[in-house]
Tab-separated table of C-alpha atoms and ligand atoms in Angstrom:
chain	number	residue	atom	x	y	z
A	1193	MET	CA	24.933	20.146	17.269
A	1194	GLN	CA	22.979	23.388	17.098
A	1195	PRO	CA	19.644	22.869	15.320
A	1196	TYR	CA	19.624	26.553	14.375
A	1197	ASP	CA	22.850	26.197	12.378
A	1198	LEU	CA	21.618	23.118	10.557
A	1199	ILE	CA	18.294	24.747	9.644
A	1200	PHE	CA	20.210	27.814	8.457
A	1201	ASN	CA	22.536	25.679	6.357
A	1202	LYS	CA	19.747	23.652	4.732
A	1203	ARG	CA	17.643	26.755	4.148
A	1204	ASN	CA	20.560	28.232	2.189
A	1205	GLY	CA	20.962	25.117	0.050
A	1206	GLY	CA	23.782	23.473	2.043
A	1207	THR	CA	24.298	19.786	2.753
A	1208	LEU	CA	23.759	18.101	6.129
A	1209	GLN	CA	26.637	15.926	7.369
A	1210	PRO	CA	26.017	12.305	8.517
A	1211	GLU	CA	26.744	13.059	12.191
A	1212	GLU	CA	24.461	16.116	12.064
A	1213	ILE	CA	21.617	14.034	10.648
A	1214	GLU	CA	22.102	11.331	13.273
A	1215	ALA	CA	22.065	13.885	16.103
A	1216	LEU	CA	18.990	15.633	14.688
A	1217	ILE	CA	16.898	12.479	14.293
A	1218	ALA	CA	17.997	10.977	17.616
A	1219	GLY	CA	17.440	14.263	19.477
A	1220	TYR	CA	14.036	14.778	17.920
A	1221	THR	CA	12.851	11.198	18.524
A	1222	GLN	CA	13.929	11.304	22.162
A	1223	GLY	CA	12.608	14.840	22.695
A	1224	GLU	CA	16.052	16.095	23.608
A	1225	GLY	CA	17.594	19.188	22.075
A	1226	VAL	CA	15.407	19.415	18.947
A	1227	THR	CA	11.980	20.994	19.319
A	1228	ASP	CA	8.918	20.533	17.108
A	1229	TYR	CA	9.265	24.069	15.751
A	1230	GLN	CA	12.902	23.510	14.809
A	1231	MET	CA	12.146	20.196	13.097
A	1232	ALA	CA	9.159	21.811	11.322
A	1233	ALA	CA	11.441	24.556	9.977
A	1234	LEU	CA	14.009	22.002	8.874
A	1235	LEU	CA	11.353	19.886	7.115
A	1236	MET	CA	10.183	22.975	5.234
A	1237	ALA	CA	13.787	23.745	4.266
A	1238	ILE	CA	14.112	20.149	2.988
A	1239	TYR	CA	10.805	20.559	1.162
A	1240	PHE	CA	12.266	23.432	-0.867
A	1241	ARG	CA	15.929	22.412	-1.041
A	1242	GLY	CA	15.675	18.614	-1.201
A	1243	MET	CA	18.422	16.222	-0.099
A	1244	ASN	CA	21.204	14.658	-2.139
A	1245	GLU	CA	21.546	10.863	-2.349
A	1246	ASP	CA	24.066	10.684	0.524
A	1247	GLU	CA	21.992	12.874	2.826
A	1248	LEU	CA	18.881	10.880	2.062
A	1249	GLY	CA	20.664	7.601	2.784
A	1250	HIS	CA	21.912	8.911	6.145
A	1251	TRP	CA	18.519	10.463	6.970
A	1252	THR	CA	16.725	7.174	6.254
A	1253	ARG	CA	19.295	5.121	8.159
A	1254	ALA	CA	18.932	7.417	11.176
A	1255	MET	CA	15.137	6.996	11.056
A	1256	LEU	CA	15.513	3.233	10.639
A	1257	HIS	CA	17.834	2.961	13.657
A	1258	SER	CA	15.578	5.126	15.836
A	1259	GLY	CA	13.846	1.821	16.708
A	1260	VAL	CA	14.193	-1.931	16.453
A	1261	VAL	CA	15.608	-3.405	13.248
A	1262	LEU	CA	14.524	-7.021	12.939
A	1263	GLU	CA	17.007	-9.786	12.354
A	1264	HIS	CA	16.084	-13.297	11.322
A	1265	PRO	CA	19.053	-15.520	12.153
A	1266	GLU	CA	16.736	-18.552	12.181
A	1267	ILE	CA	15.811	-18.041	8.510
A	1268	ALA	CA	18.310	-19.256	5.947
A	1269	GLY	CA	16.292	-18.192	2.897
A	1270	ALA	CA	15.685	-14.781	1.328
A	1271	LYS	CA	13.380	-12.317	3.080
A	1272	ILE	CA	11.593	-10.158	0.551
A	1273	ASP	CA	8.683	-7.758	0.934
A	1274	LYS	CA	6.478	-5.604	-1.275
A	1275	HIS	CA	5.255	-2.097	-0.615
A	1276	SER	CA	2.570	-0.208	-2.476
A	1277	THR	CA	2.267	3.557	-2.386
A	1278	GLY	CA	-1.480	3.038	-2.033
A	1279	GLY	CA	-4.595	3.099	-4.114
A	1280	VAL	CA	-8.220	2.053	-4.442
A	1281	GLY	CA	-9.087	-1.646	-4.557
A	1282	ASP	CA	-5.418	-2.475	-3.930
A	1283	LYS	CA	-5.720	-5.745	-2.030
A	1284	VAL	CA	-2.524	-7.110	-3.588
A	1285	SER	CA	-0.764	-7.912	-0.295
A	1286	LEU	CA	-3.544	-10.289	0.797
A	1287	SER	CA	-2.994	-12.567	-2.179
A	1288	LEU	CA	0.700	-11.901	-2.758
A	1289	ALA	CA	2.134	-12.695	0.704
A	1290	PRO	CA	0.813	-16.301	0.820
A	1291	LEU	CA	1.500	-16.837	-2.880
A	1292	VAL	CA	5.147	-15.810	-2.605
A	1293	ALA	CA	5.560	-17.743	0.668
A	1294	ALA	CA	4.183	-20.818	-1.124
A	1295	ALA	CA	7.121	-20.408	-3.543
A	1296	GLY	CA	9.582	-20.674	-0.639
A	1297	VAL	CA	10.329	-16.978	-0.108
A	1298	TYR	CA	10.001	-15.476	3.389
A	1299	VAL	CA	7.668	-12.475	3.550
A	1300	PRO	CA	7.822	-10.477	6.817
A	1301	MET	CA	5.184	-7.853	6.015
A	1302	ILE	CA	4.464	-4.862	8.237
A	1303	SER	CA	1.504	-2.998	6.765
A	1304	GLY	CA	-0.587	0.089	7.318
A	1305	ARG	CA	-4.185	1.195	7.632
A	1306	GLY	CA	-6.220	3.032	5.061
A	1307	LEU	CA	-6.423	6.771	5.236
A	1308	GLY	CA	-8.374	9.155	3.049
A	1309	HIS	CA	-9.646	7.522	-0.116
A	1310	THR	CA	-7.116	4.666	-0.034
A	1311	GLY	CA	-7.569	1.317	1.675
A	1312	GLY	CA	-5.173	-0.393	4.076
A	1313	THR	CA	-4.155	-4.039	4.321
A	1314	LEU	CA	-4.672	-4.229	8.102
A	1315	ASP	CA	-8.279	-3.026	7.911
A	1316	LYS	CA	-8.988	-5.574	5.206
A	1317	LEU	CA	-7.471	-8.483	7.133
A	1318	GLU	CA	-9.302	-7.494	10.309
A	1319	SER	CA	-12.626	-8.097	8.560
A	1320	ILE	CA	-11.784	-11.813	8.945
A	1321	PRO	CA	-13.291	-12.609	12.370
A	1322	GLY	CA	-10.556	-13.043	14.989
A	1323	PHE	CA	-7.642	-12.088	12.710
A	1324	ARG	CA	-4.936	-10.385	14.773
A	1325	THR	CA	-2.657	-7.799	13.206
A	1326	ASP	CA	-1.066	-6.857	16.544
A	1327	LEU	CA	1.183	-9.872	17.082
A	1328	PRO	CA	4.202	-9.188	19.280
A	1329	ILE	CA	7.416	-8.923	17.261
A	1330	GLU	CA	8.799	-12.260	18.529
A	1331	ARG	CA	5.642	-14.114	17.492
A	1332	PHE	CA	5.655	-12.343	14.124
A	1333	LYS	CA	9.237	-13.460	13.510
A	1334	ALA	CA	8.472	-17.019	14.594
A	1335	GLN	CA	5.474	-17.194	12.247
A	1336	VAL	CA	7.539	-15.938	9.302
A	1337	ALA	CA	10.203	-18.563	10.050
A	1338	GLU	CA	7.618	-21.335	10.372
A	1339	LEU	CA	5.041	-20.541	7.662
A	1340	GLY	CA	6.939	-18.175	5.400
A	1341	CYS	CA	4.656	-15.166	5.854
A	1342	ALA	CA	2.923	-12.956	8.387
A	1343	ILE	CA	1.224	-9.568	8.096
A	1344	ILE	CA	1.054	-7.243	11.091
A	1345	GLY	CA	0.736	-3.528	11.809
A	1346	GLN	CA	3.516	-1.163	12.723
A	1347	THR	CA	4.441	-1.309	16.381
A	1348	GLY	CA	5.814	1.527	18.512
A	1349	GLU	CA	9.205	-0.199	18.307
A	1350	ILE	CA	9.540	0.144	14.524
A	1351	ALA	CA	10.966	3.462	13.235
A	1352	PRO	CA	9.544	5.701	16.016
A	1353	ALA	CA	11.213	8.702	14.344
A	1354	ASP	CA	8.834	8.263	11.417
A	1355	LYS	CA	5.792	8.279	13.662
A	1356	LYS	CA	6.796	11.651	15.114
A	1357	LEU	CA	7.997	13.131	11.848
A	1358	TYR	CA	4.894	12.009	9.950
A	1359	ALA	CA	2.587	13.632	12.520
A	1360	LEU	CA	4.594	16.843	12.253
A	1361	ARG	CA	4.594	16.770	8.433
A	1362	ASP	CA	0.854	16.238	8.480
A	1363	VAL	CA	0.278	19.596	10.199
A	1364	THR	CA	3.047	21.594	8.498
A	1365	ALA	CA	2.233	20.980	4.801
A	1366	THR	CA	5.366	18.890	4.270
A	1367	VAL	CA	3.832	15.495	3.437
A	1368	ASP	CA	4.035	15.736	-0.364
A	1369	CYS	CA	7.812	15.916	-0.564
A	1370	ILE	CA	9.540	13.059	-2.381
A	1371	PRO	CA	12.648	12.692	-0.149
A	1372	LEU	CA	10.488	12.817	2.990
A	1373	ILE	CA	7.972	10.318	1.606
A	1374	ALA	CA	10.743	8.012	0.428
A	1375	SER	CA	12.658	8.065	3.722
A	1376	SER	CA	9.416	7.506	5.634
A	1377	ILE	CA	8.460	4.451	3.564
A	1378	MET	CA	11.943	2.944	3.460
A	1379	SER	CA	12.721	3.416	7.170
A	1380	LYS	CA	9.700	1.259	8.047
A	1381	LYS	CA	10.240	-1.356	5.364
A	1382	LEU	CA	13.967	-1.757	5.999
A	1383	ALA	CA	13.231	-2.317	9.704
A	1384	GLU	CA	11.718	-5.675	8.692
A	1385	GLY	CA	15.242	-6.991	8.099
A	1386	LEU	CA	14.927	-7.590	4.346
A	1387	ASP	CA	17.188	-8.918	1.614
A	1388	GLY	CA	15.095	-7.336	-1.122
A	1389	LEU	CA	12.103	-5.072	-1.642
A	1390	VAL	CA	9.624	-4.717	-4.497
A	1391	LEU	CA	7.792	-1.416	-4.800
A	1392	ASP	CA	4.466	-0.859	-6.477
A	1393	VAL	CA	4.441	2.858	-7.202
A	1394	LYS	CA	0.954	3.830	-8.258
A	1395	THR	CA	0.215	6.671	-10.614
A	1396	GLY	CA	-3.048	8.202	-11.814
A	1397	ARG	CA	-6.205	9.776	-10.456
A	1398	GLY	CA	-6.460	7.585	-7.345
A	1399	ALA	CA	-2.742	7.569	-6.493
A	1400	PHE	CA	-0.624	9.671	-4.214
A	1401	MET	CA	1.511	10.579	-7.249
A	1402	THR	CA	-1.039	11.547	-9.874
A	1403	GLU	CA	1.564	12.347	-12.567
A	1404	LEU	CA	3.791	9.721	-14.133
A	1405	ASP	CA	6.966	11.791	-13.877
A	1406	GLN	CA	6.384	12.260	-10.118
A	1407	ALA	CA	5.840	8.515	-9.718
A	1408	ARG	CA	9.084	7.822	-11.604
A	1409	GLN	CA	10.939	10.298	-9.432
A	1410	LEU	CA	9.565	8.682	-6.259
A	1411	ALA	CA	10.490	5.211	-7.547
A	1412	GLU	CA	14.022	6.352	-8.358
A	1413	THR	CA	14.389	7.965	-4.941
A	1414	LEU	CA	13.165	4.821	-3.171
A	1415	ILE	CA	15.586	2.702	-5.191
A	1416	ALA	CA	18.472	5.068	-4.399
A	1417	ILE	CA	17.759	4.592	-0.682
A	1418	GLY	CA	17.674	0.824	-1.185
A	1419	ARG	CA	21.073	1.083	-2.878
A	1420	ALA	CA	22.493	3.282	-0.094
A	1421	THR	CA	21.300	0.825	2.551
A	1422	GLY	CA	22.344	-2.347	0.744
A	1423	VAL	CA	18.861	-3.752	0.065
A	1424	GLU	CA	18.177	-4.613	-3.564
A	1425	THR	CA	15.059	-2.718	-4.573
A	1426	VAL	CA	13.016	-2.790	-7.760
A	1427	ALA	CA	9.956	-0.743	-8.625
A	1428	ARG	CA	7.013	-1.312	-10.899
A	1429	ILE	CA	4.942	1.696	-11.806
A	1430	THR	CA	1.310	0.667	-12.149
A	1431	ALA	CA	-1.841	2.515	-13.157
A	1432	MET	CA	-4.313	3.738	-10.549
A	1433	ASP	CA	-6.675	5.725	-12.762
A	1434	GLN	CA	-9.499	3.313	-12.021
A	1435	PRO	CA	-9.739	0.896	-9.055
A	1436	LEU	CA	-7.742	-2.325	-9.199
A	1437	GLY	CA	-10.014	-5.348	-9.548
A	1438	ARG	CA	-13.724	-5.022	-8.905
A	1439	ALA	CA	-14.122	-4.893	-5.115
A	1440	VAL	CA	-13.516	-1.750	-3.049
A	1441	GLY	CA	-14.119	-2.035	0.710
A	1442	ASN	CA	-12.623	-4.207	3.396
A	1443	ALA	CA	-14.525	-7.521	3.595
A	1444	LEU	CA	-15.404	-7.224	-0.114
A	1445	GLU	CA	-11.709	-7.015	-0.983
A	1446	VAL	CA	-10.918	-10.026	1.209
A	1447	VAL	CA	-13.463	-11.993	-0.856
A	1448	GLU	CA	-11.752	-10.925	-4.086
A	1449	ALA	CA	-8.279	-11.769	-2.759
A	1450	ILE	CA	-9.465	-15.233	-1.675
A	1451	GLU	CA	-11.206	-15.815	-5.010
A	1452	THR	CA	-7.977	-14.860	-6.773
A	1453	LEU	CA	-6.029	-17.534	-4.898
A	1454	ARG	CA	-8.753	-19.967	-5.920
A	1455	GLY	CA	-8.110	-19.070	-9.560
A	1456	LYS	CA	-11.184	-16.866	-9.978
A	1457	GLY	CA	-9.761	-13.357	-9.637
A	1458	PRO	CA	-10.223	-10.442	-12.031
A	1459	ASP	CA	-7.561	-10.259	-14.738
A	1460	ASP	CA	-6.164	-6.813	-13.903
A	1461	PHE	CA	-5.736	-7.664	-10.232
A	1462	LEU	CA	-4.173	-11.043	-11.001
A	1463	ASP	CA	-1.798	-9.371	-13.444
A	1464	VAL	CA	-0.462	-7.009	-10.762
A	1465	VAL	CA	-0.253	-9.770	-8.127
A	1466	LEU	CA	1.673	-12.091	-10.442
A	1467	THR	CA	3.998	-9.377	-11.755
A	1468	LEU	CA	5.005	-8.128	-8.311
A	1469	SER	CA	5.296	-11.672	-6.987
A	1470	ALA	CA	7.555	-12.605	-9.917
A	1471	GLU	CA	9.799	-9.649	-9.049
A	1472	MET	CA	10.017	-10.989	-5.499
A	1473	LEU	CA	10.984	-14.447	-6.770
A	1474	ARG	CA	13.668	-12.832	-8.897
A	1475	LEU	CA	15.131	-10.887	-5.973
A	1476	ALA	CA	15.057	-14.037	-3.838
A	1477	GLY	CA	16.940	-15.946	-6.545
A	1478	VAL	CA	14.136	-18.535	-6.732
A	1479	GLU	CA	13.417	-17.817	-10.403
A	1480	ARG	CA	15.236	-15.058	-12.272
A	1481	ASP	CA	13.381	-15.425	-15.562
A	1482	HIS	CA	10.192	-13.341	-15.421
A	1483	GLN	CA	8.079	-15.564	-17.661
A	1484	ALA	CA	9.138	-18.727	-15.820
A	1485	ALA	CA	8.363	-17.025	-12.499
A	1486	LEU	CA	4.869	-16.104	-13.709
A	1487	GLU	CA	4.271	-19.726	-14.719
A	1488	LEU	CA	5.585	-21.034	-11.398
A	1489	LEU	CA	3.260	-18.680	-9.506
A	1490	GLN	CA	0.240	-19.533	-11.645
A	1491	GLY	CA	1.009	-23.181	-10.896
A	1492	LEU	CA	0.924	-22.466	-7.149
A	1493	ILE	CA	-2.527	-20.931	-7.569
A	1494	ASP	CA	-3.782	-23.790	-9.769
A	1495	SER	CA	-2.513	-26.461	-7.356
A	1496	GLY	CA	-4.146	-24.802	-4.329
A	1497	ALA	CA	-0.753	-24.334	-2.625
A	1498	ALA	CA	-1.127	-20.542	-2.402
A	1499	PHE	CA	-4.658	-20.850	-1.023
A	1500	GLY	CA	-3.365	-23.400	1.512
A	1501	LYS	CA	-0.691	-20.930	2.622
A	1502	LEU	CA	-3.364	-18.251	3.110
A	1503	ARG	CA	-5.293	-20.700	5.284
A	1504	GLU	CA	-2.188	-21.345	7.403
A	1505	MET	CA	-1.567	-17.616	7.807
A	1506	VAL	CA	-5.186	-16.835	8.769
A	1507	SER	CA	-5.226	-19.664	11.287
A	1508	ALA	CA	-1.827	-18.739	12.791
A	1509	GLN	CA	-2.998	-15.163	13.295
A	1510	GLY	CA	-6.167	-16.225	15.120
A	1511	GLY	CA	-8.559	-15.750	12.196
A	1512	ASP	CA	-11.601	-17.929	11.569
A	1513	GLU	CA	-10.351	-20.083	8.695
A	1514	SER	CA	-13.845	-21.422	7.970
A	1515	VAL	CA	-14.524	-18.142	6.113
A	1516	LEU	CA	-12.090	-19.305	3.447
A	1517	ASP	CA	-14.399	-22.175	2.555
A	1518	ASP	CA	-17.612	-20.289	3.059
A	1519	LEU	CA	-17.320	-16.634	2.072
A	1520	GLU	CA	-20.852	-16.045	3.364
A	1521	ARG	CA	-19.347	-16.216	6.856
A	1522	LEU	CA	-17.464	-12.945	6.299
A	1523	PRO	CA	-19.270	-9.831	7.507
A	1524	ARG	CA	-21.823	-8.786	4.885
A	1525	ALA	CA	-24.010	-5.725	4.427
A	1526	LYS	CA	-27.745	-6.286	4.657
A	1527	GLU	CA	-28.461	-3.366	2.371
A	1528	SER	CA	-27.341	-2.872	-1.196
A	1529	PHE	CA	-28.057	-0.414	-3.977
A	1530	ASP	CA	-27.576	-0.623	-7.734
A	1531	VAL	CA	-25.899	2.228	-9.588
A	1532	LEU	CA	-27.223	2.291	-13.150
A	1533	ALA	CA	-25.677	3.714	-16.299
A	1534	PRO	CA	-27.229	7.145	-16.913
A	1535	GLU	CA	-26.682	6.810	-20.693
A	1536	SER	CA	-25.481	4.368	-23.338
A	1537	GLY	CA	-21.934	4.296	-24.651
A	1538	PHE	CA	-18.485	3.281	-23.447
A	1539	ILE	CA	-16.959	3.971	-20.065
A	1540	HIS	CA	-14.149	6.448	-20.660
A	1541	VAL	CA	-13.423	7.353	-17.043
A	1542	LEU	CA	-14.078	5.481	-13.802
A	1543	ASP	CA	-12.227	7.816	-11.484
A	1544	ALA	CA	-10.392	5.865	-8.767
A	1545	LEU	CA	-10.293	8.872	-6.443
A	1546	VAL	CA	-14.064	9.343	-6.701
A	1547	VAL	CA	-14.704	5.614	-6.269
A	1548	GLY	CA	-12.449	5.587	-3.185
A	1549	ARG	CA	-14.317	8.548	-1.749
A	1550	THR	CA	-17.633	6.848	-2.483
A	1551	ALA	CA	-16.501	3.767	-0.556
A	1552	ARG	CA	-15.413	5.997	2.310
A	1553	MET	CA	-18.848	7.706	2.359
A	1554	LEU	CA	-20.405	4.252	2.676
A	1555	GLY	CA	-18.251	3.587	5.758
A	1556	ALA	CA	-15.261	1.733	4.283
A	1557	GLY	CA	-12.678	4.407	5.096
A	1558	ARG	CA	-11.704	7.025	7.619
A	1559	LYS	CA	-11.099	10.751	7.703
A	1560	ALA	CA	-8.808	10.532	10.737
A	1561	ILE	CA	-6.665	7.580	11.784
A	1562	THR	CA	-8.743	7.139	14.973
A	1563	ASP	CA	-12.096	6.777	13.114
A	1564	ALA	CA	-13.821	3.376	13.083
A	1565	ILE	CA	-14.458	1.688	9.745
A	1566	ASP	CA	-17.276	-0.594	8.715
A	1567	PRO	CA	-15.926	-3.880	7.302
A	1568	VAL	CA	-19.064	-4.563	5.250
A	1569	ALA	CA	-19.165	-1.200	3.486
A	1570	GLY	CA	-17.959	-0.599	-0.047
A	1571	LEU	CA	-18.857	-1.416	-3.601
A	1572	VAL	CA	-18.369	-3.930	-6.362
A	1573	LEU	CA	-17.839	-2.735	-9.906
A	1574	GLU	CA	-19.701	-4.681	-12.571
A	1575	ARG	CA	-18.284	-2.582	-15.406
A	1576	LYS	CA	-14.908	-0.981	-15.827
A	1577	ARG	CA	-13.127	1.444	-18.123
A	1578	GLY	CA	-13.572	0.591	-21.797
A	1579	ASP	CA	-16.711	-1.510	-21.259
A	1580	GLY	CA	-19.791	-0.771	-23.354
A	1581	VAL	CA	-23.028	-0.065	-21.470
A	1582	ASP	CA	-26.669	0.508	-22.282
A	1583	LYS	CA	-28.610	3.095	-20.341
A	1584	GLY	CA	-29.969	1.436	-17.182
A	1585	ASP	CA	-27.294	-1.295	-17.036
A	1586	ARG	CA	-25.906	-1.930	-13.579
A	1587	ILE	CA	-22.423	-0.456	-13.231
A	1588	ALA	CA	-21.820	-0.997	-9.538
A	1589	ILE	CA	-23.453	-2.377	-6.402
A	1590	LEU	CA	-23.050	-0.277	-3.273
A	1591	TYR	CA	-23.044	-1.889	0.192
A	1592	ALA	CA	-23.598	-0.207	3.558
A	1593	ARG	CA	-25.280	-0.748	6.901
A	1594	ASP	CA	-27.404	2.361	6.553
A	1595	HIS	CA	-29.488	2.768	3.401
A	1596	SER	CA	-29.690	6.555	3.818
A	1597	LEU	CA	-26.049	6.600	2.640
A	1598	PHE	CA	-26.896	5.200	-0.794
A	1599	GLU	CA	-28.376	8.234	-2.588
A	1600	PRO	CA	-25.495	10.626	-1.809
A	1601	ALA	CA	-22.938	7.878	-2.440
A	1602	ALA	CA	-24.458	6.976	-5.817
A	1603	HIS	CA	-24.426	10.661	-6.709
A	1604	ARG	CA	-20.755	10.869	-5.781
A	1605	PHE	CA	-19.971	7.685	-7.751
A	1606	LEU	CA	-21.637	9.030	-10.896
A	1607	SER	CA	-19.630	12.261	-10.645
A	1608	GLY	CA	-16.524	10.179	-11.406
A	1609	LEU	CA	-18.032	8.331	-14.363
A	1610	VAL	CA	-17.662	9.546	-17.946
A	1611	ILE	CA	-19.505	7.658	-20.671
A	1612	GLY	CA	-18.543	8.549	-24.230
A	1613	GLU	CA	-19.962	7.514	-27.575
A	1614	ALA	CA	-16.838	6.015	-29.085
A	1615	PRO	CA	-15.034	2.872	-27.931
A	1616	ILE	CA	-11.664	3.576	-26.320
A	1617	GLY	CA	-8.427	1.628	-26.301
A	1618	GLU	CA	-6.941	-0.134	-23.317
A	1619	GLN	CA	-4.667	1.787	-20.968
A	1620	PRO	CA	-1.540	-0.050	-19.852
A	1621	LEU	CA	-1.722	-1.283	-16.267
A	1622	LEU	CA	1.979	-2.110	-15.929
A	1623	ILE	CA	3.498	1.165	-16.979
A	1624	ASP	CA	7.194	0.874	-16.240
A	1625	ARG	CA	9.867	-1.064	-14.402
A	1626	ILE	CA	12.710	0.719	-12.641
A	1627	ALA	CA	15.595	-1.205	-11.146
B	1981	LIG	N1	3.483	6.548	3.231
B	1981	LIG	C1	4.399	6.626	4.213
B	1981	LIG	O1	4.681	5.650	4.885
B	1981	LIG	N2	5.015	7.800	4.423
B	1981	LIG	C2	4.758	8.909	3.701
B	1981	LIG	O2	5.364	9.933	3.940
B	1981	LIG	C3	3.796	8.828	2.688
B	1981	LIG	C4	3.174	7.628	2.465
């Protein structure tokens, strides 16, 4: 295999053969025979030329097999996971994993950290004192088999090709390329050893894919990879124009996720949790009728079974389960600041990207993956899109350790708020389903 020839071929619109892809990914991951500059050139060629469905399947499979692929011989039931393409206030995994496990489905979830304006499940969970997201793989597998769910971070053993390729894409302007995004996501998720996968592809101002047609294209590409690798995959496209739920920020989002499993969550958040969970139950064969699945799941919240499963998961992963009974025991900011409506009217825009950036300014997010985050930082929205407000009404409460952050953060927040005179209609949250 001569990398030059393969770059030349792809640059000219040719197709890479399965054995060429395998040799490229293996050589690059092991640092043998494929240099960074050759892979960078190839990624750029892929950026412009794309990959057909076969190439993409082989590319993803090669990335997947660059590391450990989990097997769960001790689990007889279906292993199903959910992946979100990321957004603001998206704490779905925290409520969904225990809820779906309470329905008898096994959820081996390997999650990520927040970057940029988006939050990450691991950062949120780590605001529970003692909670460990770095369980060794064997303990992770044992917990899934025993309790039905576990959430950990990616280890060096899972899809190492993606780690190297992602770092290279990051510095060569090749991140925003649908086949490369899709293979990156699927190589990590498929390494969990799944029978089915539900995707939450976000679209709108605060999403990776701001336009609906891009989101659809990404969903279709992800599903095609699922098909090529024999894992049934279904996607929901959901709105991310404004934050999901009311809380944005790590410990604040944990509170909202816990409240939701106690039956007191915000409607929009609950809607997304239940819809995605119902898709998981369908893939697992537990309940194939969507409405019946929603009712079953609501029953598991009402009975306390889902909350009980969350308690088991927190305890098994070393977290202080007393926070579940007393939310005051979670880290809390000493300082807060009210953002008031600058005029009367109806909220037309509550820009998720701006809100995410505001939370990051307060300390809830990072600029680089090595930055520390502040678990107490963030904000809680008291009003959302479509709500009527009078001038001076409180729209959001900001939280931070350092009160000097409040003025600039409030200024940033207000730059993403549009109040109009006329009432506006609801925007659909569940935009499409692609299977
Ligand atoms: N998330 C991933 O895991 N990979 C990408 O390329 C983009 C988002």
